[in-house]
PDB file of C-alpha atoms and ligand atoms in Angstrom:
ATOM      1  CA  MET A  17      28.185  -7.388  -0.321  1.00  0.00           C
ATOM      2  CA  PHE A  18      26.466  -3.951  -0.276  1.00  0.00           C
ATOM      3  CA  ASP A  19      29.644  -2.320   0.550  1.00  0.00           C
ATOM      4  CA  ARG A  20      31.008  -3.398  -2.806  1.00  0.00           C
ATOM      5  CA  ILE A  21      27.958  -1.951  -4.849  1.00  0.00           C
ATOM      6  CA  ALA A  22      27.265   1.126  -2.785  1.00  0.00           C
ATOM      7  CA  PHE A  23      29.009   3.431  -5.194  1.00  0.00           C
ATOM      8  CA  VAL A  24      26.442   2.717  -7.761  1.00  0.00           C
ATOM      9  CA  TYR A  25      23.548   1.646  -5.621  1.00  0.00           C
ATOM     10  CA  ASP A  26      21.315   4.793  -6.104  1.00  0.00           C
ATOM     11  CA  SER A  27      21.863   5.270  -9.778  1.00  0.00           C
ATOM     12  CA  THR A  28      21.383   1.540 -10.499  1.00  0.00           C
ATOM     13  CA  ASN A  29      18.079   1.527  -8.618  1.00  0.00           C
ATOM     14  CA  LYS A  30      16.774   4.179 -11.012  1.00  0.00           C
ATOM     15  CA  TRP A  31      17.568   2.074 -14.112  1.00  0.00           C
ATOM     16  CA  MET A  32      16.307  -1.170 -12.660  1.00  0.00           C
ATOM     17  CA  SER A  33      13.048   0.306 -11.487  1.00  0.00           C
ATOM     18  CA  LEU A  34      12.556   2.579 -14.606  1.00  0.00           C
ATOM     19  CA  GLY A  35      12.623   5.583 -12.435  1.00  0.00           C
ATOM     20  CA  LEU A  36       9.791   4.353 -10.157  1.00  0.00           C
ATOM     21  CA  ASP A  37      11.904   3.391  -6.982  1.00  0.00           C
ATOM     22  CA  GLN A  38      11.389   6.658  -5.384  1.00  0.00           C
ATOM     23  CA  HIS A  39       7.773   6.867  -6.086  1.00  0.00           C
ATOM     24  CA  TRP A  40       7.351   3.359  -4.256  1.00  0.00           C
ATOM     25  CA  ARG A  41       9.225   4.682  -1.260  1.00  0.00           C
ATOM     26  CA  SER A  42       7.306   7.922  -0.993  1.00  0.00           C
ATOM     27  CA  THR A  43       3.970   5.901  -1.299  1.00  0.00           C
ATOM     28  CA  MET A  44       5.218   3.705   1.546  1.00  0.00           C
ATOM     29  CA  VAL A  45       5.960   6.846   3.678  1.00  0.00           C
ATOM     30  CA  LYS A  46       2.765   8.759   2.756  1.00  0.00           C
ATOM     31  CA  ASP A  47       0.182   6.038   2.630  1.00  0.00           C
ATOM     32  CA  CYS A  48       1.444   3.378   4.877  1.00  0.00           C
ATOM     33  CA  LEU A  49       3.347   5.001   7.678  1.00  0.00           C
ATOM     34  CA  GLN A  50       0.689   7.794   8.224  1.00  0.00           C
ATOM     35  CA  LEU A  51       3.096   9.974  10.254  1.00  0.00           C
ATOM     36  CA  GLN A  52       2.240  11.979  13.273  1.00  0.00           C
ATOM     37  CA  ALA A  53       4.393  14.691  14.795  1.00  0.00           C
ATOM     38  CA  GLU A  54       5.279  12.702  17.742  1.00  0.00           C
ATOM     39  CA  ASP A  55       6.285   9.618  15.997  1.00  0.00           C
ATOM     40  CA  LYS A  56       9.480   7.593  16.661  1.00  0.00           C
ATOM     41  CA  VAL A  57      10.316   5.871  13.306  1.00  0.00           C
ATOM     42  CA  LEU A  58      12.847   2.961  12.789  1.00  0.00           C
ATOM     43  CA  ASP A  59      13.963   2.511   9.099  1.00  0.00           C
ATOM     44  CA  LEU A  60      15.493  -0.901   8.911  1.00  0.00           C
ATOM     45  CA  ALA A  61      18.210  -1.808   6.049  1.00  0.00           C
ATOM     46  CA  THR A  62      18.311   1.945   5.586  1.00  0.00           C
ATOM     47  CA  GLY A  63      21.032   1.795   3.079  1.00  0.00           C
ATOM     48  CA  THR A  64      21.692   5.221   1.624  1.00  0.00           C
ATOM     49  CA  ALA A  65      18.851   6.480   3.554  1.00  0.00           C
ATOM     50  CA  ASP A  66      16.297   7.481   0.916  1.00  0.00           C
ATOM     51  CA  VAL A  67      13.523   6.372   3.196  1.00  0.00           C
ATOM     52  CA  GLY A  68      15.044   8.000   6.263  1.00  0.00           C
ATOM     53  CA  ILE A  69      15.275  11.186   4.503  1.00  0.00           C
ATOM     54  CA  LEU A  70      11.726  11.096   3.192  1.00  0.00           C
ATOM     55  CA  VAL A  71      10.329  10.313   6.652  1.00  0.00           C
ATOM     56  CA  GLY A  72      12.520  13.043   8.128  1.00  0.00           C
ATOM     57  CA  GLN A  73      11.335  15.696   5.865  1.00  0.00           C
ATOM     58  CA  GLN A  74       7.842  14.888   6.676  1.00  0.00           C
ATOM     59  CA  LEU A  75       8.341  14.652  10.368  1.00  0.00           C
ATOM     60  CA  ARG A  76      10.190  17.971  10.221  1.00  0.00           C
ATOM     61  CA  SER A  77       7.443  19.677   8.391  1.00  0.00           C
ATOM     62  CA  LEU A  78       5.135  18.230  11.147  1.00  0.00           C
ATOM     63  CA  GLY A  79       7.300  19.856  13.917  1.00  0.00           C
ATOM     64  CA  SER A  80       8.745  16.701  15.414  1.00  0.00           C
ATOM     65  CA  ALA A  81      11.319  16.233  18.138  1.00  0.00           C
ATOM     66  CA  SER A  82      14.901  15.671  17.438  1.00  0.00           C
ATOM     67  CA  ASP A  83      16.326  12.114  16.587  1.00  0.00           C
ATOM     68  CA  ALA A  84      12.822  11.091  15.382  1.00  0.00           C
ATOM     69  CA  VAL A  85      14.198   8.737  12.802  1.00  0.00           C
ATOM     70  CA  LEU A  86      16.753   5.998  13.455  1.00  0.00           C
ATOM     71  CA  GLY A  87      18.053   4.216  10.272  1.00  0.00           C
ATOM     72  CA  VAL A  88      19.851   0.858  10.831  1.00  0.00           C
ATOM     73  CA  ASP A  89      22.044  -1.057   8.435  1.00  0.00           C
ATOM     74  CA  PRO A  90      25.014  -3.470   8.629  1.00  0.00           C
ATOM     75  CA  SER A  91      26.862  -1.844   5.615  1.00  0.00           C
ATOM     76  CA  SER A  92      29.348   0.847   6.541  1.00  0.00           C
ATOM     77  CA  GLU A  93      29.655   2.100   2.913  1.00  0.00           C
ATOM     78  CA  MET A  94      25.967   2.297   2.353  1.00  0.00           C
ATOM     79  CA  LEU A  95      25.739   4.112   5.725  1.00  0.00           C
ATOM     80  CA  ARG A  96      28.567   6.522   4.948  1.00  0.00           C
ATOM     81  CA  ARG A  97      26.785   7.642   1.645  1.00  0.00           C
ATOM     82  CA  GLY A  98      23.554   7.972   3.581  1.00  0.00           C
ATOM     83  CA  VAL A  99      25.022  10.063   6.320  1.00  0.00           C
ATOM     84  CA  ALA A 100      26.289  12.462   3.609  1.00  0.00           C
ATOM     85  CA  LYS A 101      23.046  12.578   1.894  1.00  0.00           C
ATOM     86  CA  VAL A 102      21.246  13.309   5.424  1.00  0.00           C
ATOM     87  CA  GLU A 103      23.574  16.246   5.964  1.00  0.00           C
ATOM     88  CA  THR A 104      23.021  17.435   2.666  1.00  0.00           C
ATOM     89  CA  SER A 105      19.394  17.364   3.038  1.00  0.00           C
ATOM     90  CA  GLY A 106      19.825  19.278   6.386  1.00  0.00           C
ATOM     91  CA  LEU A 107      18.316  16.634   8.397  1.00  0.00           C
ATOM     92  CA  GLN A 108      21.210  15.964  10.872  1.00  0.00           C
ATOM     93  CA  GLY A 109      19.365  16.215  14.256  1.00  0.00           C
ATOM     94  CA  THR A 110      16.264  14.543  12.896  1.00  0.00           C
ATOM     95  CA  VAL A 111      17.532  11.448  11.147  1.00  0.00           C
ATOM     96  CA  ARG A 112      20.375   9.348  12.845  1.00  0.00           C
ATOM     97  CA  LEU A 113      21.957   6.486  10.949  1.00  0.00           C
ATOM     98  CA  VAL A 114      23.638   3.614  12.843  1.00  0.00           C
ATOM     99  CA  LYS A 115      25.330   0.402  12.106  1.00  0.00           C
ATOM    100  CA  GLY A 116      23.259  -2.750  13.210  1.00  0.00           C
ATOM    101  CA  ASP A 117      21.328  -5.718  12.286  1.00  0.00           C
ATOM    102  CA  ALA A 118      17.695  -6.005  11.974  1.00  0.00           C
ATOM    103  CA  GLN A 119      17.951  -9.575  13.472  1.00  0.00           C
ATOM    104  CA  ASP A 120      19.177  -8.002  16.924  1.00  0.00           C
ATOM    105  CA  LEU A 121      18.361  -4.465  17.519  1.00  0.00           C
ATOM    106  CA  THR A 122      19.740  -4.507  21.145  1.00  0.00           C
ATOM    107  CA  SER A 123      22.880  -2.782  20.152  1.00  0.00           C
ATOM    108  CA  VAL A 124      23.965  -0.522  17.380  1.00  0.00           C
ATOM    109  CA  GLN A 125      27.153   1.603  16.471  1.00  0.00           C
ATOM    110  CA  GLY A 126      27.128   5.258  15.536  1.00  0.00           C
ATOM    111  CA  ILE A 127      28.771   6.259  12.123  1.00  0.00           C
ATOM    112  CA  ASP A 128      29.693   9.647  10.543  1.00  0.00           C
ATOM    113  CA  ALA A 129      30.017  10.888   7.062  1.00  0.00           C
ATOM    114  CA  ALA A 130      33.679   9.778   6.924  1.00  0.00           C
ATOM    115  CA  GLY A 131      32.529   6.217   7.706  1.00  0.00           C
ATOM    116  CA  THR A 132      34.038   6.228  11.013  1.00  0.00           C
ATOM    117  CA  VAL A 133      32.240   3.647  13.334  1.00  0.00           C
ATOM    118  CA  ALA A 134      31.869   4.512  17.018  1.00  0.00           C
ATOM    119  CA  ASP A 135      31.697   2.040  19.925  1.00  0.00           C
ATOM    120  CA  PRO A 136      28.477  -0.047  20.421  1.00  0.00           C
ATOM    121  CA  SER A 137      25.645   1.699  22.035  1.00  0.00           C
ATOM    122  CA  ALA A 138      22.172   0.659  23.261  1.00  0.00           C
ATOM    123  CA  GLY A 139      19.912   0.028  20.197  1.00  0.00           C
ATOM    124  CA  ALA A 140      16.158   0.212  20.087  1.00  0.00           C
ATOM    125  CA  ALA A 141      14.473  -0.728  23.454  1.00  0.00           C
ATOM    126  CA  THR A 142      11.473  -2.797  23.873  1.00  0.00           C
ATOM    127  CA  GLY A 143       8.246  -0.845  23.010  1.00  0.00           C
ATOM    128  CA  SER A 144      10.050   2.385  22.060  1.00  0.00           C
ATOM    129  CA  ILE A 145       9.116   2.796  18.389  1.00  0.00           C
ATOM    130  CA  ASP A 146       5.839   3.956  16.630  1.00  0.00           C
ATOM    131  CA  LYS A 147       6.458   3.173  13.126  1.00  0.00           C
ATOM    132  CA  ILE A 148       8.759   0.675  11.261  1.00  0.00           C
ATOM    133  CA  SER A 149       9.640   0.930   7.684  1.00  0.00           C
ATOM    134  CA  MET A 150      11.784  -1.318   5.580  1.00  0.00           C
ATOM    135  CA  SER A 151      12.338  -0.828   1.801  1.00  0.00           C
ATOM    136  CA  PHE A 152      13.899  -3.655  -0.193  1.00  0.00           C
ATOM    137  CA  GLY A 153      15.648  -5.145   2.863  1.00  0.00           C
ATOM    138  CA  ILE A 154      13.755  -7.932   4.482  1.00  0.00           C
ATOM    139  CA  ARG A 155      14.765 -10.101   1.352  1.00  0.00           C
ATOM    140  CA  ASN A 156      18.413  -9.794   2.474  1.00  0.00           C
ATOM    141  CA  VAL A 157      18.071 -10.793   6.113  1.00  0.00           C
ATOM    142  CA  PRO A 158      19.148 -14.366   6.657  1.00  0.00           C
ATOM    143  CA  ASN A 159      16.800 -15.057   9.532  1.00  0.00           C
ATOM    144  CA  ARG A 160      13.406 -13.365   8.723  1.00  0.00           C
ATOM    145  CA  GLN A 161      11.875 -14.705  11.895  1.00  0.00           C
ATOM    146  CA  LYS A 162      14.321 -13.143  14.128  1.00  0.00           C
ATOM    147  CA  ALA A 163      13.894  -9.683  12.240  1.00  0.00           C
ATOM    148  CA  LEU A 164      10.146  -9.919  12.491  1.00  0.00           C
ATOM    149  CA  ALA A 165      10.445 -10.891  16.200  1.00  0.00           C
ATOM    150  CA  GLU A 166      12.603  -7.794  16.723  1.00  0.00           C
ATOM    151  CA  MET A 167      10.118  -5.624  15.092  1.00  0.00           C
ATOM    152  CA  ARG A 168       7.335  -6.844  17.229  1.00  0.00           C
ATOM    153  CA  ARG A 169       9.563  -6.421  20.478  1.00  0.00           C
ATOM    154  CA  VAL A 170      10.484  -2.809  19.776  1.00  0.00           C
ATOM    155  CA  LEU A 171       7.139  -1.614  18.329  1.00  0.00           C
ATOM    156  CA  ARG A 172       4.603   0.107  20.761  1.00  0.00           C
ATOM    157  CA  LYS A 173       1.462  -1.938  21.126  1.00  0.00           C
ATOM    158  CA  LYS A 174      -1.090   0.602  19.955  1.00  0.00           C
ATOM    159  CA  ASP A 175      -3.579   1.026  17.207  1.00  0.00           C
ATOM    160  CA  SER A 176      -1.635   3.639  15.286  1.00  0.00           C
ATOM    161  CA  SER A 177       1.570   1.606  15.192  1.00  0.00           C
ATOM    162  CA  ARG A 178       2.586   0.314  11.814  1.00  0.00           C
ATOM    163  CA  VAL A 179       5.220  -1.819  10.120  1.00  0.00           C
ATOM    164  CA  CYS A 180       5.542  -1.068   6.477  1.00  0.00           C
ATOM    165  CA  ILE A 181       7.578  -3.281   4.265  1.00  0.00           C
ATOM    166  CA  LEU A 182       8.277  -2.679   0.657  1.00  0.00           C
ATOM    167  CA  GLU A 183       9.641  -5.818  -1.195  1.00  0.00           C
ATOM    168  CA  LEU A 184      10.211  -7.379  -4.422  1.00  0.00           C
ATOM    169  CA  SER A 185       8.623 -10.729  -5.416  1.00  0.00           C
ATOM    170  CA  LEU A 186       8.524 -12.661  -8.687  1.00  0.00           C
ATOM    171  CA  PRO A 187       5.277 -11.622 -10.304  1.00  0.00           C
ATOM    172  CA  GLY A 188       2.880 -14.405 -10.665  1.00  0.00           C
ATOM    173  CA  GLY A 189       0.098 -14.657 -13.335  1.00  0.00           C
ATOM    174  CA  GLU A 190       0.122 -15.636 -16.930  1.00  0.00           C
ATOM    175  CA  THR A 191      -0.711 -12.285 -18.529  1.00  0.00           C
ATOM    176  CA  PHE A 192       1.526 -10.890 -21.084  1.00  0.00           C
ATOM    177  CA  LEU A 193       2.553  -8.134 -18.680  1.00  0.00           C
ATOM    178  CA  SER A 194       3.307 -10.290 -15.859  1.00  0.00           C
ATOM    179  CA  LYS A 195       5.593 -12.343 -18.110  1.00  0.00           C
ATOM    180  CA  VAL A 196       7.359  -9.245 -19.102  1.00  0.00           C
ATOM    181  CA  ALA A 197       7.817  -8.325 -15.584  1.00  0.00           C
ATOM    182  CA  ARG A 198       9.142 -11.766 -14.722  1.00  0.00           C
ATOM    183  CA  GLY A 199      11.631 -11.707 -17.631  1.00  0.00           C
ATOM    184  CA  PHE A 200      12.761  -8.186 -16.609  1.00  0.00           C
ATOM    185  CA  ILE A 201      13.671  -9.322 -13.197  1.00  0.00           C
ATOM    186  CA  THR A 202      15.492 -12.529 -14.341  1.00  0.00           C
ATOM    187  CA  HIS A 203      17.249 -11.295 -17.357  1.00  0.00           C
ATOM    188  CA  VAL A 204      17.492  -7.378 -17.545  1.00  0.00           C
ATOM    189  CA  VAL A 205      18.144  -6.646 -13.707  1.00  0.00           C
ATOM    190  CA  PRO A 206      21.293  -8.600 -13.547  1.00  0.00           C
ATOM    191  CA  MET A 207      22.514  -7.299 -16.998  1.00  0.00           C
ATOM    192  CA  ILE A 208      21.930  -3.676 -15.859  1.00  0.00           C
ATOM    193  CA  GLY A 209      23.811  -4.554 -12.555  1.00  0.00           C
ATOM    194  CA  PHE A 210      26.697  -5.946 -14.509  1.00  0.00           C
ATOM    195  CA  VAL A 211      26.912  -2.887 -16.799  1.00  0.00           C
ATOM    196  CA  ALA A 212      26.493  -0.419 -14.096  1.00  0.00           C
ATOM    197  CA  THR A 213      29.390  -1.814 -12.089  1.00  0.00           C
ATOM    198  CA  LEU A 214      31.600  -2.023 -15.158  1.00  0.00           C
ATOM    199  CA  GLY A 215      31.498  -5.755 -14.916  1.00  0.00           C
ATOM    200  CA  GLN A 216      32.681  -5.816 -11.256  1.00  0.00           C
ATOM    201  CA  GLY A 217      29.284  -6.230  -9.606  1.00  0.00           C
ATOM    202  CA  GLY A 218      27.672  -8.914 -11.826  1.00  0.00           C
ATOM    203  CA  GLU A 219      27.681 -11.429  -8.867  1.00  0.00           C
ATOM    204  CA  GLU A 220      26.030  -8.955  -6.491  1.00  0.00           C
ATOM    205  CA  TYR A 221      23.317  -8.374  -9.045  1.00  0.00           C
ATOM    206  CA  GLU A 222      22.850 -12.108  -9.739  1.00  0.00           C
ATOM    207  CA  TYR A 223      22.278 -12.516  -6.156  1.00  0.00           C
ATOM    208  CA  LEU A 224      19.431  -9.892  -6.441  1.00  0.00           C
ATOM    209  CA  GLU A 225      17.695 -12.172  -8.890  1.00  0.00           C
ATOM    210  CA  ARG A 226      18.335 -15.351  -6.671  1.00  0.00           C
ATOM    211  CA  SER A 227      17.135 -13.705  -3.565  1.00  0.00           C
ATOM    212  CA  ILE A 228      13.845 -12.513  -5.442  1.00  0.00           C
ATOM    213  CA  LEU A 229      13.442 -16.200  -6.657  1.00  0.00           C
ATOM    214  CA  ARG A 230      13.813 -17.436  -3.144  1.00  0.00           C
ATOM    215  CA  PHE A 231      11.464 -14.713  -1.412  1.00  0.00           C
ATOM    216  CA  PRO A 232       7.993 -15.984  -0.588  1.00  0.00           C
ATOM    217  CA  GLN A 233       5.075 -14.868  -2.626  1.00  0.00           C
ATOM    218  CA  PRO A 234       2.988 -11.900  -1.052  1.00  0.00           C
ATOM    219  CA  ARG A 235       0.320 -14.155   0.604  1.00  0.00           C
ATOM    220  CA  ASP A 236       3.103 -16.360   2.235  1.00  0.00           C
ATOM    221  CA  PHE A 237       5.009 -13.432   3.465  1.00  0.00           C
ATOM    222  CA  ALA A 238       1.803 -11.752   4.806  1.00  0.00           C
ATOM    223  CA  ALA A 239       1.127 -15.094   6.691  1.00  0.00           C
ATOM    224  CA  GLU A 240       4.661 -14.947   8.136  1.00  0.00           C
ATOM    225  CA  LEU A 241       4.116 -11.493   9.428  1.00  0.00           C
ATOM    226  CA  GLY A 242       0.811 -12.663  11.055  1.00  0.00           C
ATOM    227  CA  ARG A 243       2.607 -15.743  12.698  1.00  0.00           C
ATOM    228  CA  ALA A 244       5.124 -13.126  14.185  1.00  0.00           C
ATOM    229  CA  GLY A 245       2.343 -11.084  15.715  1.00  0.00           C
ATOM    230  CA  LEU A 246       2.242  -8.659  12.966  1.00  0.00           C
ATOM    231  CA  PRO A 247      -1.044  -9.178  11.058  1.00  0.00           C
ATOM    232  CA  VAL A 248      -1.155  -7.706   7.643  1.00  0.00           C
ATOM    233  CA  ASP A 249      -3.807  -5.089   7.065  1.00  0.00           C
ATOM    234  CA  THR A 250      -3.237  -4.643   3.333  1.00  0.00           C
ATOM    235  CA  ILE A 251      -0.948  -5.496   0.610  1.00  0.00           C
ATOM    236  CA  THR A 252      -0.434  -2.882  -2.364  1.00  0.00           C
ATOM    237  CA  SER A 253       1.089  -4.251  -5.513  1.00  0.00           C
ATOM    238  CA  PHE A 254       3.094  -2.211  -7.945  1.00  0.00           C
ATOM    239  CA  ALA A 255       4.715  -3.207 -11.192  1.00  0.00           C
ATOM    240  CA  TYR A 256       2.413  -6.138 -12.151  1.00  0.00           C
ATOM    241  CA  GLY A 257       3.231  -7.671  -8.628  1.00  0.00           C
ATOM    242  CA  ALA A 258       7.043  -7.149  -8.821  1.00  0.00           C
ATOM    243  CA  VAL A 259       7.003  -4.783  -5.888  1.00  0.00           C
ATOM    244  CA  ASN A 260       4.700  -5.212  -2.879  1.00  0.00           C
ATOM    245  CA  LEU A 261       3.934  -2.939  -0.019  1.00  0.00           C
ATOM    246  CA  TYR A 262       2.928  -4.830   3.234  1.00  0.00           C
ATOM    247  CA  MET A 263       1.055  -2.679   5.934  1.00  0.00           C
ATOM    248  CA  ALA A 264       0.966  -4.572   9.271  1.00  0.00           C
ATOM    249  CA  LYS A 265      -0.179  -3.409  12.771  1.00  0.00           C
ATOM    250  CA  PRO A 266       0.850  -5.165  15.972  1.00  0.00           C
ATOM    251  CA  ALA A 267      -1.574  -7.812  17.559  1.00  0.00           C
ATOM    252  CA  LEU A 268      -2.934  -5.909  20.609  1.00  0.00           C
TER     253      LEU A 268
HETATM  254  C1  SAM B 310      18.649  -3.175  -1.511  1.00  0.00           C
HETATM  255  S1  SAM B 310      19.302  -2.389  -0.103  1.00  0.00           S
HETATM  256  C2  SAM B 310      17.918  -1.346   0.368  1.00  0.00           C
HETATM  257  C3  SAM B 310      18.397   0.033   0.904  1.00  0.00           C
HETATM  258  C4  SAM B 310      17.192   1.121   1.196  1.00  0.00           C
HETATM  259  N1  SAM B 310      16.237   0.612   2.256  1.00  0.00           N
HETATM  260  C5  SAM B 310      16.587   1.443  -0.319  1.00  0.00           C
HETATM  261  O1  SAM B 310      15.352   1.471  -0.253  1.00  0.00           O
HETATM  262  O2  SAM B 310      17.261   1.702  -1.155  1.00  0.00           O
HETATM  263  C6  SAM B 310      19.273  -3.585   1.117  1.00  0.00           C
HETATM  264  C7  SAM B 310      20.009  -3.190   2.329  1.00  0.00           C
HETATM  265  O3  SAM B 310      19.727  -4.225   3.230  1.00  0.00           O
HETATM  266  C8  SAM B 310      20.796  -4.194   4.162  1.00  0.00           C
HETATM  267  N2  SAM B 310      20.836  -5.486   4.954  1.00  0.00           N
HETATM  268  C9  SAM B 310      21.317  -6.629   4.606  1.00  0.00           C
HETATM  269  N3  SAM B 310      21.465  -7.500   5.737  1.00  0.00           N
HETATM  270  C10 SAM B 310      20.565  -6.791   6.727  1.00  0.00           C
HETATM  271  C11 SAM B 310      20.279  -7.131   7.965  1.00  0.00           C
HETATM  272  N4  SAM B 310      20.684  -8.273   8.452  1.00  0.00           N
HETATM  273  N5  SAM B 310      19.847  -6.125   8.866  1.00  0.00           N
HETATM  274  C12 SAM B 310      19.586  -4.866   8.236  1.00  0.00           C
HETATM  275  N6  SAM B 310      19.806  -4.470   6.976  1.00  0.00           N
HETATM  276  C13 SAM B 310      20.428  -5.439   6.209  1.00  0.00           C
HETATM  277  C14 SAM B 310      22.070  -4.044   3.257  1.00  0.00           C
HETATM  278  O4  SAM B 310      23.359  -3.559   3.891  1.00  0.00           O
HETATM  279  C15 SAM B 310      21.527  -3.009   2.158  1.00  0.00           C
HETATM  280  O5  SAM B 310      21.814  -1.610   2.594  1.00  0.00           O
END
């Protein structure tokens, strides 16, 4: 599905978030990941690599080693655009994007800016990753428990390890602004998607609304993370609860 909307994905995000999407991602990178020079970072559902690029830029400025960021996504078209953005940002060598599934990180496939997919190669090994980010991705994963188990498996068990997840939820609460935020997600978002894709991606953006309605409320999702051995330290809410940032650490 993301292959079909990749051509408008970045610009539609800006409209749907009223220009705030990049601010939420950079808050996740700065405040939640708390990067250190030697960190190996896995960006799941990396899409067109906005988070991978932010992480790569910060790690470069800290003097990190090569291939410090691995971005994983199953959509070749999102990745193809992501690889081109990584190259334009001069981050090839620091950020590597691969085709793969968050539910099974044992194998991935390389991809280049032309969208050519290479043979499967080993994915992320057990206990090999210091920090995991995932922005607006976990909602799309069919089996969340599998993805959380994979995060726990690949993460190093140490105090500085982090899982940072940014995700949409249907805002609760009965204040005027919570109701406006709810109405925005259920009515305005699908309409923007329909217009941005010239009427071709309406179905995909209706899926966005449905997937948000299905996604658990923040406390319930935090409990899921806890059950997966990734207890949540903090939940930071943006946009009247429409966007939440979960910071989890591995149970030691
Ligand atoms: C809304 S986009 C988010 C992309 C990016 N993280 C961002 O912040 O813009 C959701 C992404 O989740 C990816 N996705 C869907 N199923 C997935 C899975 N099983 N494992 C990993 N990523 C998945 C899609 O291909 C898509 O690129």
